[in-house]
PDB file of C-alpha atoms and ligand atoms in Angstrom:
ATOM      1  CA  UNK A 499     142.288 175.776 -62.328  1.00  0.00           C
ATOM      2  CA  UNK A 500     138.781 176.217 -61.240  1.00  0.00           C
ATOM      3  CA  UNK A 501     136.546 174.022 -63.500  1.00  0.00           C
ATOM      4  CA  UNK A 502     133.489 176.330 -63.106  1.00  0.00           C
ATOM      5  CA  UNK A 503     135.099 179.317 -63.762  1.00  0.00           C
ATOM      6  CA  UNK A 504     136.974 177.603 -66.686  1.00  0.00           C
ATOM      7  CA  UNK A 505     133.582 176.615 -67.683  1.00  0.00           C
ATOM      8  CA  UNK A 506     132.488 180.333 -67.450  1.00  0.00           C
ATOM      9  CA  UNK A 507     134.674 181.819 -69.225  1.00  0.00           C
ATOM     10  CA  UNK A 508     135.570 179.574 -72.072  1.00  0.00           C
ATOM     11  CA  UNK A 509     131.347 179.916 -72.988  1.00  0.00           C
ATOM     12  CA  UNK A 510     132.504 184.077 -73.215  1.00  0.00           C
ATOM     13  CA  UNK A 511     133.866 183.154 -77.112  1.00  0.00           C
ATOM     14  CA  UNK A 512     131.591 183.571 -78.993  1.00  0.00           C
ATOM     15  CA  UNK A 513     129.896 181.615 -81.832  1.00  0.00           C
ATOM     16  CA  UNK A 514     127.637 181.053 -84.717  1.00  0.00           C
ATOM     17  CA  UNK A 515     126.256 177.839 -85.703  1.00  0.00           C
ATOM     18  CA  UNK A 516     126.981 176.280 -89.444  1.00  0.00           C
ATOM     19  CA  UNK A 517     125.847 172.878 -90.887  1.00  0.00           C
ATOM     20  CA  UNK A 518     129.127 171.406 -92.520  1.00  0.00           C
ATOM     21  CA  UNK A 519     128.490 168.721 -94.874  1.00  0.00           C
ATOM     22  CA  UNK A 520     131.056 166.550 -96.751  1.00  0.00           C
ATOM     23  CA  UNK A 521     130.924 164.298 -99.911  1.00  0.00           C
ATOM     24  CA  UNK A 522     132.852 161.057-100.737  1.00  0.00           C
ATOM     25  CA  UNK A 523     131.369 158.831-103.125  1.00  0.00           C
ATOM     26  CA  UNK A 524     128.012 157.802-102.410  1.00  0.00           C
ATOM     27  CA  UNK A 525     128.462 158.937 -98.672  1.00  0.00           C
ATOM     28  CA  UNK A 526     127.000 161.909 -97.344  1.00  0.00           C
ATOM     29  CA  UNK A 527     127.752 163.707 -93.841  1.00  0.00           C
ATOM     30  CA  UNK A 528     126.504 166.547 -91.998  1.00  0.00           C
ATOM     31  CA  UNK A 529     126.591 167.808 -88.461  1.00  0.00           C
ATOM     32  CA  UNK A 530     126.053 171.582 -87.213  1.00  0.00           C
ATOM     33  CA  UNK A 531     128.894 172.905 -86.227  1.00  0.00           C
ATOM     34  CA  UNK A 532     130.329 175.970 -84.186  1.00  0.00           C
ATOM     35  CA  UNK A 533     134.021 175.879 -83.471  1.00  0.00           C
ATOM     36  CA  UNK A 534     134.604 177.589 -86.832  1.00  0.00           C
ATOM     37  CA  UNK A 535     136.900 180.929 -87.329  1.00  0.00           C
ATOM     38  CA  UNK A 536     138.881 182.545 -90.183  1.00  0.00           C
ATOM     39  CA  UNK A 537     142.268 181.694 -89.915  1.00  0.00           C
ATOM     40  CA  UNK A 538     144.087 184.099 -92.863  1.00  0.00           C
ATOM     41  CA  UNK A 539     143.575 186.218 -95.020  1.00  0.00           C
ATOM     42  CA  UNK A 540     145.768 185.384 -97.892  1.00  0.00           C
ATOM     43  CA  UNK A 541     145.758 182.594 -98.521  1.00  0.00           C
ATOM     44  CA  UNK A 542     141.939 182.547 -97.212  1.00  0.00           C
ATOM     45  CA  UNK A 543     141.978 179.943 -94.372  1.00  0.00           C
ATOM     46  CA  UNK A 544     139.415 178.784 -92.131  1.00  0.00           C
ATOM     47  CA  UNK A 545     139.913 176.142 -89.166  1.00  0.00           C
ATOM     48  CA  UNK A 546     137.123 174.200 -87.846  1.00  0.00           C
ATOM     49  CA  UNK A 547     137.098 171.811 -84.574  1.00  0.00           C
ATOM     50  CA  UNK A 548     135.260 168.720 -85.903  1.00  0.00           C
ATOM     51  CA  UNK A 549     134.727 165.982 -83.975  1.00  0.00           C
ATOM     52  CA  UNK A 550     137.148 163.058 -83.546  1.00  0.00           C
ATOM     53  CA  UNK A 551     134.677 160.180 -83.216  1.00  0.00           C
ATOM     54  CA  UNK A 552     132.202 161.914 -85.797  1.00  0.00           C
ATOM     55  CA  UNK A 553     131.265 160.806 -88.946  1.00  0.00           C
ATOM     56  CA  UNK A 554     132.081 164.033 -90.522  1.00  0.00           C
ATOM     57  CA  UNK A 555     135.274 164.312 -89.555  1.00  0.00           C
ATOM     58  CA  UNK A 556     135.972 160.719 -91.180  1.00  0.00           C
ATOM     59  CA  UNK A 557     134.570 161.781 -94.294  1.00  0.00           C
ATOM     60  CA  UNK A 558     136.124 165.171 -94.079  1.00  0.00           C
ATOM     61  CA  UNK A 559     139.398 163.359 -93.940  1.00  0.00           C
ATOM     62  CA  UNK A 560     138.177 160.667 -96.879  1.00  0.00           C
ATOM     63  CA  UNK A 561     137.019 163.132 -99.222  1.00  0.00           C
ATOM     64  CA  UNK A 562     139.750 166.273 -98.730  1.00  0.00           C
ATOM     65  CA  UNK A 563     137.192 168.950 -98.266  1.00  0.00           C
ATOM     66  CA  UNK A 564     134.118 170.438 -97.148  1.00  0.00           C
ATOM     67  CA  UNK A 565     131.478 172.716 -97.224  1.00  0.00           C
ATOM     68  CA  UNK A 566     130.099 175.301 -94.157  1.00  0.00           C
ATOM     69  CA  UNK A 567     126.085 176.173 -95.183  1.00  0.00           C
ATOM     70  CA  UNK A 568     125.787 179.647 -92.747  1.00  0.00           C
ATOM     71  CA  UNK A 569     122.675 179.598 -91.148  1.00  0.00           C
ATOM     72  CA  UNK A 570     120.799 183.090 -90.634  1.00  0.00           C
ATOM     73  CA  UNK A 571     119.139 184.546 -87.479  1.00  0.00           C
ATOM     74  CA  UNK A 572     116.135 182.719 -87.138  1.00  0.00           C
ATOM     75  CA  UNK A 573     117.144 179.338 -88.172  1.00  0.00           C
ATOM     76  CA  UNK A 574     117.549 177.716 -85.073  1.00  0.00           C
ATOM     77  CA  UNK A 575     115.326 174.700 -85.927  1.00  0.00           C
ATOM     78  CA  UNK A 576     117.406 173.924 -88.908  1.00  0.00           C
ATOM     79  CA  UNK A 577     120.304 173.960 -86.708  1.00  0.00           C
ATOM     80  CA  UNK A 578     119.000 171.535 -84.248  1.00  0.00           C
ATOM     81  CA  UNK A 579     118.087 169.440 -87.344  1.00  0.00           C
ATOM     82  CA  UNK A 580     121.931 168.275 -87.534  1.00  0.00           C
ATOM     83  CA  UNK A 581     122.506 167.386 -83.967  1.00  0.00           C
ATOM     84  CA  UNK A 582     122.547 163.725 -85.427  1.00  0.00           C
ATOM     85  CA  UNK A 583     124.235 163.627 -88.302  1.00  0.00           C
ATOM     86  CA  UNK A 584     122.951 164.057 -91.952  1.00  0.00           C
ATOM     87  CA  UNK A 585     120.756 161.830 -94.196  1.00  0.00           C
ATOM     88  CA  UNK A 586     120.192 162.472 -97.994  1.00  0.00           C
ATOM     89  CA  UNK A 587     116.577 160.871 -99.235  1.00  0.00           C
ATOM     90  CA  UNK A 588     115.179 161.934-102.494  1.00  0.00           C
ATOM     91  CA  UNK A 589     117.491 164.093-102.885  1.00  0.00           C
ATOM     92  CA  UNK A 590     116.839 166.679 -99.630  1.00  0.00           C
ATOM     93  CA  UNK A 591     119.184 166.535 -96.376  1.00  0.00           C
ATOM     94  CA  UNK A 592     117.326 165.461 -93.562  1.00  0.00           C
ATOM     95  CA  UNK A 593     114.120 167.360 -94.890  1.00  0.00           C
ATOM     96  CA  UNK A 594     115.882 170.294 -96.303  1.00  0.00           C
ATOM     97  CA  UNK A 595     116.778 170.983-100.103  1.00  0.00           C
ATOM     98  CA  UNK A 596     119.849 170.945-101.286  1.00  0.00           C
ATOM     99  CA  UNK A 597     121.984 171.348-104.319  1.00  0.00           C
ATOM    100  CA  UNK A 598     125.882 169.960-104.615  1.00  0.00           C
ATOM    101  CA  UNK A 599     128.781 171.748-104.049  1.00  0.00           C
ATOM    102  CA  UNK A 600     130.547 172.917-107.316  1.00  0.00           C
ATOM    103  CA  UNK A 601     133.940 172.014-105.986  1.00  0.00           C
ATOM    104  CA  UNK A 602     133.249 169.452-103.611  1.00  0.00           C
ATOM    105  CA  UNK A 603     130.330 168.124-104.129  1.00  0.00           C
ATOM    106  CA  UNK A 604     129.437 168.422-100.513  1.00  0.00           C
ATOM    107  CA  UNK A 605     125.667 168.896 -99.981  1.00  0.00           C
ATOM    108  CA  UNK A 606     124.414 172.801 -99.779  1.00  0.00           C
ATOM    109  CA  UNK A 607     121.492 174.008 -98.409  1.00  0.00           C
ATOM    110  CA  UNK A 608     119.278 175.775-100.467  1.00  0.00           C
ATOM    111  CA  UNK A 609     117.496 177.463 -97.272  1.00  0.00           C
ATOM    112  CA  UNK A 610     121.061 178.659 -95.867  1.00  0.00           C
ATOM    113  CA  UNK A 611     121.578 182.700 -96.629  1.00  0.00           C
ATOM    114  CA  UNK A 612     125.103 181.928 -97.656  1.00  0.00           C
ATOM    115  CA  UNK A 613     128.371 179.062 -97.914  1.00  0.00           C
ATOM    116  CA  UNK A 614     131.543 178.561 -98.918  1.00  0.00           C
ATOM    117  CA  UNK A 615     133.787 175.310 -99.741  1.00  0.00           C
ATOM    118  CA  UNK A 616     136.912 174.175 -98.164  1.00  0.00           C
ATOM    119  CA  UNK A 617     140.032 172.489 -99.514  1.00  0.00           C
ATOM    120  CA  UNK A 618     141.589 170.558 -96.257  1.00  0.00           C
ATOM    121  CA  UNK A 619     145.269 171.677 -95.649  1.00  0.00           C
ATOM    122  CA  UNK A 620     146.317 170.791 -92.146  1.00  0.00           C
ATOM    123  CA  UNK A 621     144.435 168.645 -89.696  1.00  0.00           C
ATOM    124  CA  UNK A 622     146.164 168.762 -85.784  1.00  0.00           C
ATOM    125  CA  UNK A 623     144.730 166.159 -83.701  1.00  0.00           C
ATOM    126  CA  UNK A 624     145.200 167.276 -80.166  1.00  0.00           C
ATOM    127  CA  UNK A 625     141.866 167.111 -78.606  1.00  0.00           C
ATOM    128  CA  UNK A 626     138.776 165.164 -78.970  1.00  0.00           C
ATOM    129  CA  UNK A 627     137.979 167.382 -81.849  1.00  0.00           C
ATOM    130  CA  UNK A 628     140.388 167.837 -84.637  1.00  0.00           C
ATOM    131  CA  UNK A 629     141.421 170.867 -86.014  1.00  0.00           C
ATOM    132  CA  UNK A 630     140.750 171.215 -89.429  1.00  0.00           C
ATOM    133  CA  UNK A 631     142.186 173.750 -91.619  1.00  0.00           C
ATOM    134  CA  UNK A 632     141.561 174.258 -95.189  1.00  0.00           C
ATOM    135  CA  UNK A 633     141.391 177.183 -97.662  1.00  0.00           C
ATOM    136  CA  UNK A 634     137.917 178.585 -98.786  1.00  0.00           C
ATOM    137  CA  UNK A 635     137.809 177.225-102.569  1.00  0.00           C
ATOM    138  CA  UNK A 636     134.555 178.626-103.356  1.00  0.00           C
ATOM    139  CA  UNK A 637     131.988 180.696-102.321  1.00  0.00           C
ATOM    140  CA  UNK A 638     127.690 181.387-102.270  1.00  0.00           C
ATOM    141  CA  UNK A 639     125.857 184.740-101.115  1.00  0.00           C
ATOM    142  CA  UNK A 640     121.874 183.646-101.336  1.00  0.00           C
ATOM    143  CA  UNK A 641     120.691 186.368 -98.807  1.00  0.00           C
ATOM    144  CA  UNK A 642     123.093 189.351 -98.774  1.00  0.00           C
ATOM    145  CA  UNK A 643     120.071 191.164 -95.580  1.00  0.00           C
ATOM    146  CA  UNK A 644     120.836 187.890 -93.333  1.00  0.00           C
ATOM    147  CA  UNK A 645     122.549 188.051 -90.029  1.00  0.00           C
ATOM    148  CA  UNK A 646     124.085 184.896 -88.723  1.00  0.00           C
ATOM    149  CA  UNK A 647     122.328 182.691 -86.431  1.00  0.00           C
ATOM    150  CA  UNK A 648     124.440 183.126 -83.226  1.00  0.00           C
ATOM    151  CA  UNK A 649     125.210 180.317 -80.556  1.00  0.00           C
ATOM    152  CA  UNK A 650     124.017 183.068 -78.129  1.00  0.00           C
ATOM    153  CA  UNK A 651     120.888 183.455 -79.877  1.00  0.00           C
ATOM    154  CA  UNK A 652     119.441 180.022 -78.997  1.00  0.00           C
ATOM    155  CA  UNK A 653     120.043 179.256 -75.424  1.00  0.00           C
ATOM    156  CA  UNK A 654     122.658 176.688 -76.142  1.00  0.00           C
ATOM    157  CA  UNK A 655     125.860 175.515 -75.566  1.00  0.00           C
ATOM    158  CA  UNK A 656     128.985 174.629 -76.922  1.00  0.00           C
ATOM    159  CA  UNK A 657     132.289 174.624 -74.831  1.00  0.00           C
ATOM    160  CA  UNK A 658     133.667 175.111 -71.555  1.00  0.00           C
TER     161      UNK A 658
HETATM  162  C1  FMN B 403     125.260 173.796 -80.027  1.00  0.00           C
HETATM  163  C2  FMN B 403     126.097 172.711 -80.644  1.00  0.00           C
HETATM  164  C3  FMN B 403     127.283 173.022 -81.279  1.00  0.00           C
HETATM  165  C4  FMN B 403     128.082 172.012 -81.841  1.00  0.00           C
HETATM  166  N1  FMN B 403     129.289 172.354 -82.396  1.00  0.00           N
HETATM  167  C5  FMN B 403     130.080 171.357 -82.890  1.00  0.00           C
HETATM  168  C6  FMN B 403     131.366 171.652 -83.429  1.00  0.00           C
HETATM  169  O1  FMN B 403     131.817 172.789 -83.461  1.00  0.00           O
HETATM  170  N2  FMN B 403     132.093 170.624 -83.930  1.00  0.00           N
HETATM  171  C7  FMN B 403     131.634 169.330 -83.928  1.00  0.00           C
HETATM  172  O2  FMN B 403     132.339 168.429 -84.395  1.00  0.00           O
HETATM  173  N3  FMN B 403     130.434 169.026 -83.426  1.00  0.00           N
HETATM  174  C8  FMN B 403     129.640 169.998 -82.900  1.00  0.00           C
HETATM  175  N4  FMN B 403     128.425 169.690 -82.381  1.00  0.00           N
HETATM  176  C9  FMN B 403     128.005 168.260 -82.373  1.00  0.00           C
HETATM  177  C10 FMN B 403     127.470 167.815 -83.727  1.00  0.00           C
HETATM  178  O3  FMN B 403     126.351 168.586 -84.133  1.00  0.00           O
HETATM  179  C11 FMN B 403     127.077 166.317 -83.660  1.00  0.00           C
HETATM  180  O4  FMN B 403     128.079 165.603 -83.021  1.00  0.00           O
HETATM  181  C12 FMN B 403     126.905 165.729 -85.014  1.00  0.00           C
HETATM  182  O5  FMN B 403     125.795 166.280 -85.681  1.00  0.00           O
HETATM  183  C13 FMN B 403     126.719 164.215 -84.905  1.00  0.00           C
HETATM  184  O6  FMN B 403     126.929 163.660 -86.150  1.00  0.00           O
HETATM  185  P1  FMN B 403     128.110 162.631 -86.450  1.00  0.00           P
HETATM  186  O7  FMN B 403     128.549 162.022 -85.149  1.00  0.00           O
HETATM  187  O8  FMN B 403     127.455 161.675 -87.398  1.00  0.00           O
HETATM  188  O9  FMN B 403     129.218 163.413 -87.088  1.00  0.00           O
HETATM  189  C14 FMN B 403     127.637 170.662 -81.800  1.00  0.00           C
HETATM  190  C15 FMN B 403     126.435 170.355 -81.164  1.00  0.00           C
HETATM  191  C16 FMN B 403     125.678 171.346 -80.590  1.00  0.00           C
HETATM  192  C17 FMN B 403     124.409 170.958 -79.871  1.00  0.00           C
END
């Protein structure tokens, strides 16, 4: 296989870009996020790619679930605001206001347009991300005019 043109190619999928957050206990994580797709209907399934060696897949995997804050067109600087992980002081994340989860107590951000919770299900760990799938417990419209923030959209990259 060419690595280039695998390189190429596999940045063709595209992508939005999500902060998930996760609650267990006392401890808080966050980290934005872009491996994420719908993975069935009924029962509602997601499946997100979280990172082995991250702290928010360990507390994914402590705490059972998560949430996915969907950030809107425009957001990019909130995005980049999670490249390192999350931090919850006087009650914002990393700067930003937030308000728990009603199912999982996971952090939400009150900026984001919309979210949803997830109950884990399955995990495979394959890669150096896991795959985590889970079934959308709960969910939050804020902004019903906002367009996702796509990967495209900011110049980055995720992949290959
Ligand atoms: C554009 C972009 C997309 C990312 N997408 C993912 C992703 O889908 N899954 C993931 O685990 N990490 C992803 N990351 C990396 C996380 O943002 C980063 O590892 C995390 O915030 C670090 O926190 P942690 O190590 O404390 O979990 C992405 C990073 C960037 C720059």
């Amino acid at each position: 296989m060419d690595e280039k043109i695998r390189k190429h190619v596999l940045r063709m999928i595209p992508y939005a870009l999500y902060v998930a957050t996760a609650r267990h206990g006392d401890e808080v994580a966050a980290a934005t996020i872009s491996w994420l797709s719908q993975a069935s209907f009924q029962p509602p399934l997601v499946m997100a790619a979280l990172k082995k060696d991250g702290y928010l897949y360990a507390l994914v995997r402590q705490a059972g679930g998560f949430a996915v804050n969907v950030l809107g067109s425009g957001q990019k600087d909130m995005a980049a605001a999670f490249f390192r992980g999350g931090r919850l002081e006087d009650g914002k994340l990393n700067g930003y206001p937030v308000e728990p989860g009603p199912v999982t107590a996971a952090p939400l951000l009150v900026d984001a347009p919309a979210w949803f919770e997830v109950r884990v299900t399955d995990v495979v760990e394959r890669g150096d991300h896991a795959v985590v799938v889970g079934e959308v417990v709960e969910v939050g419209l804020r902004d019903p005019e906002a367009r996702p923030l796509l990967l495209s959209e900011t110049g980055w990259h995720y992949g290959g």
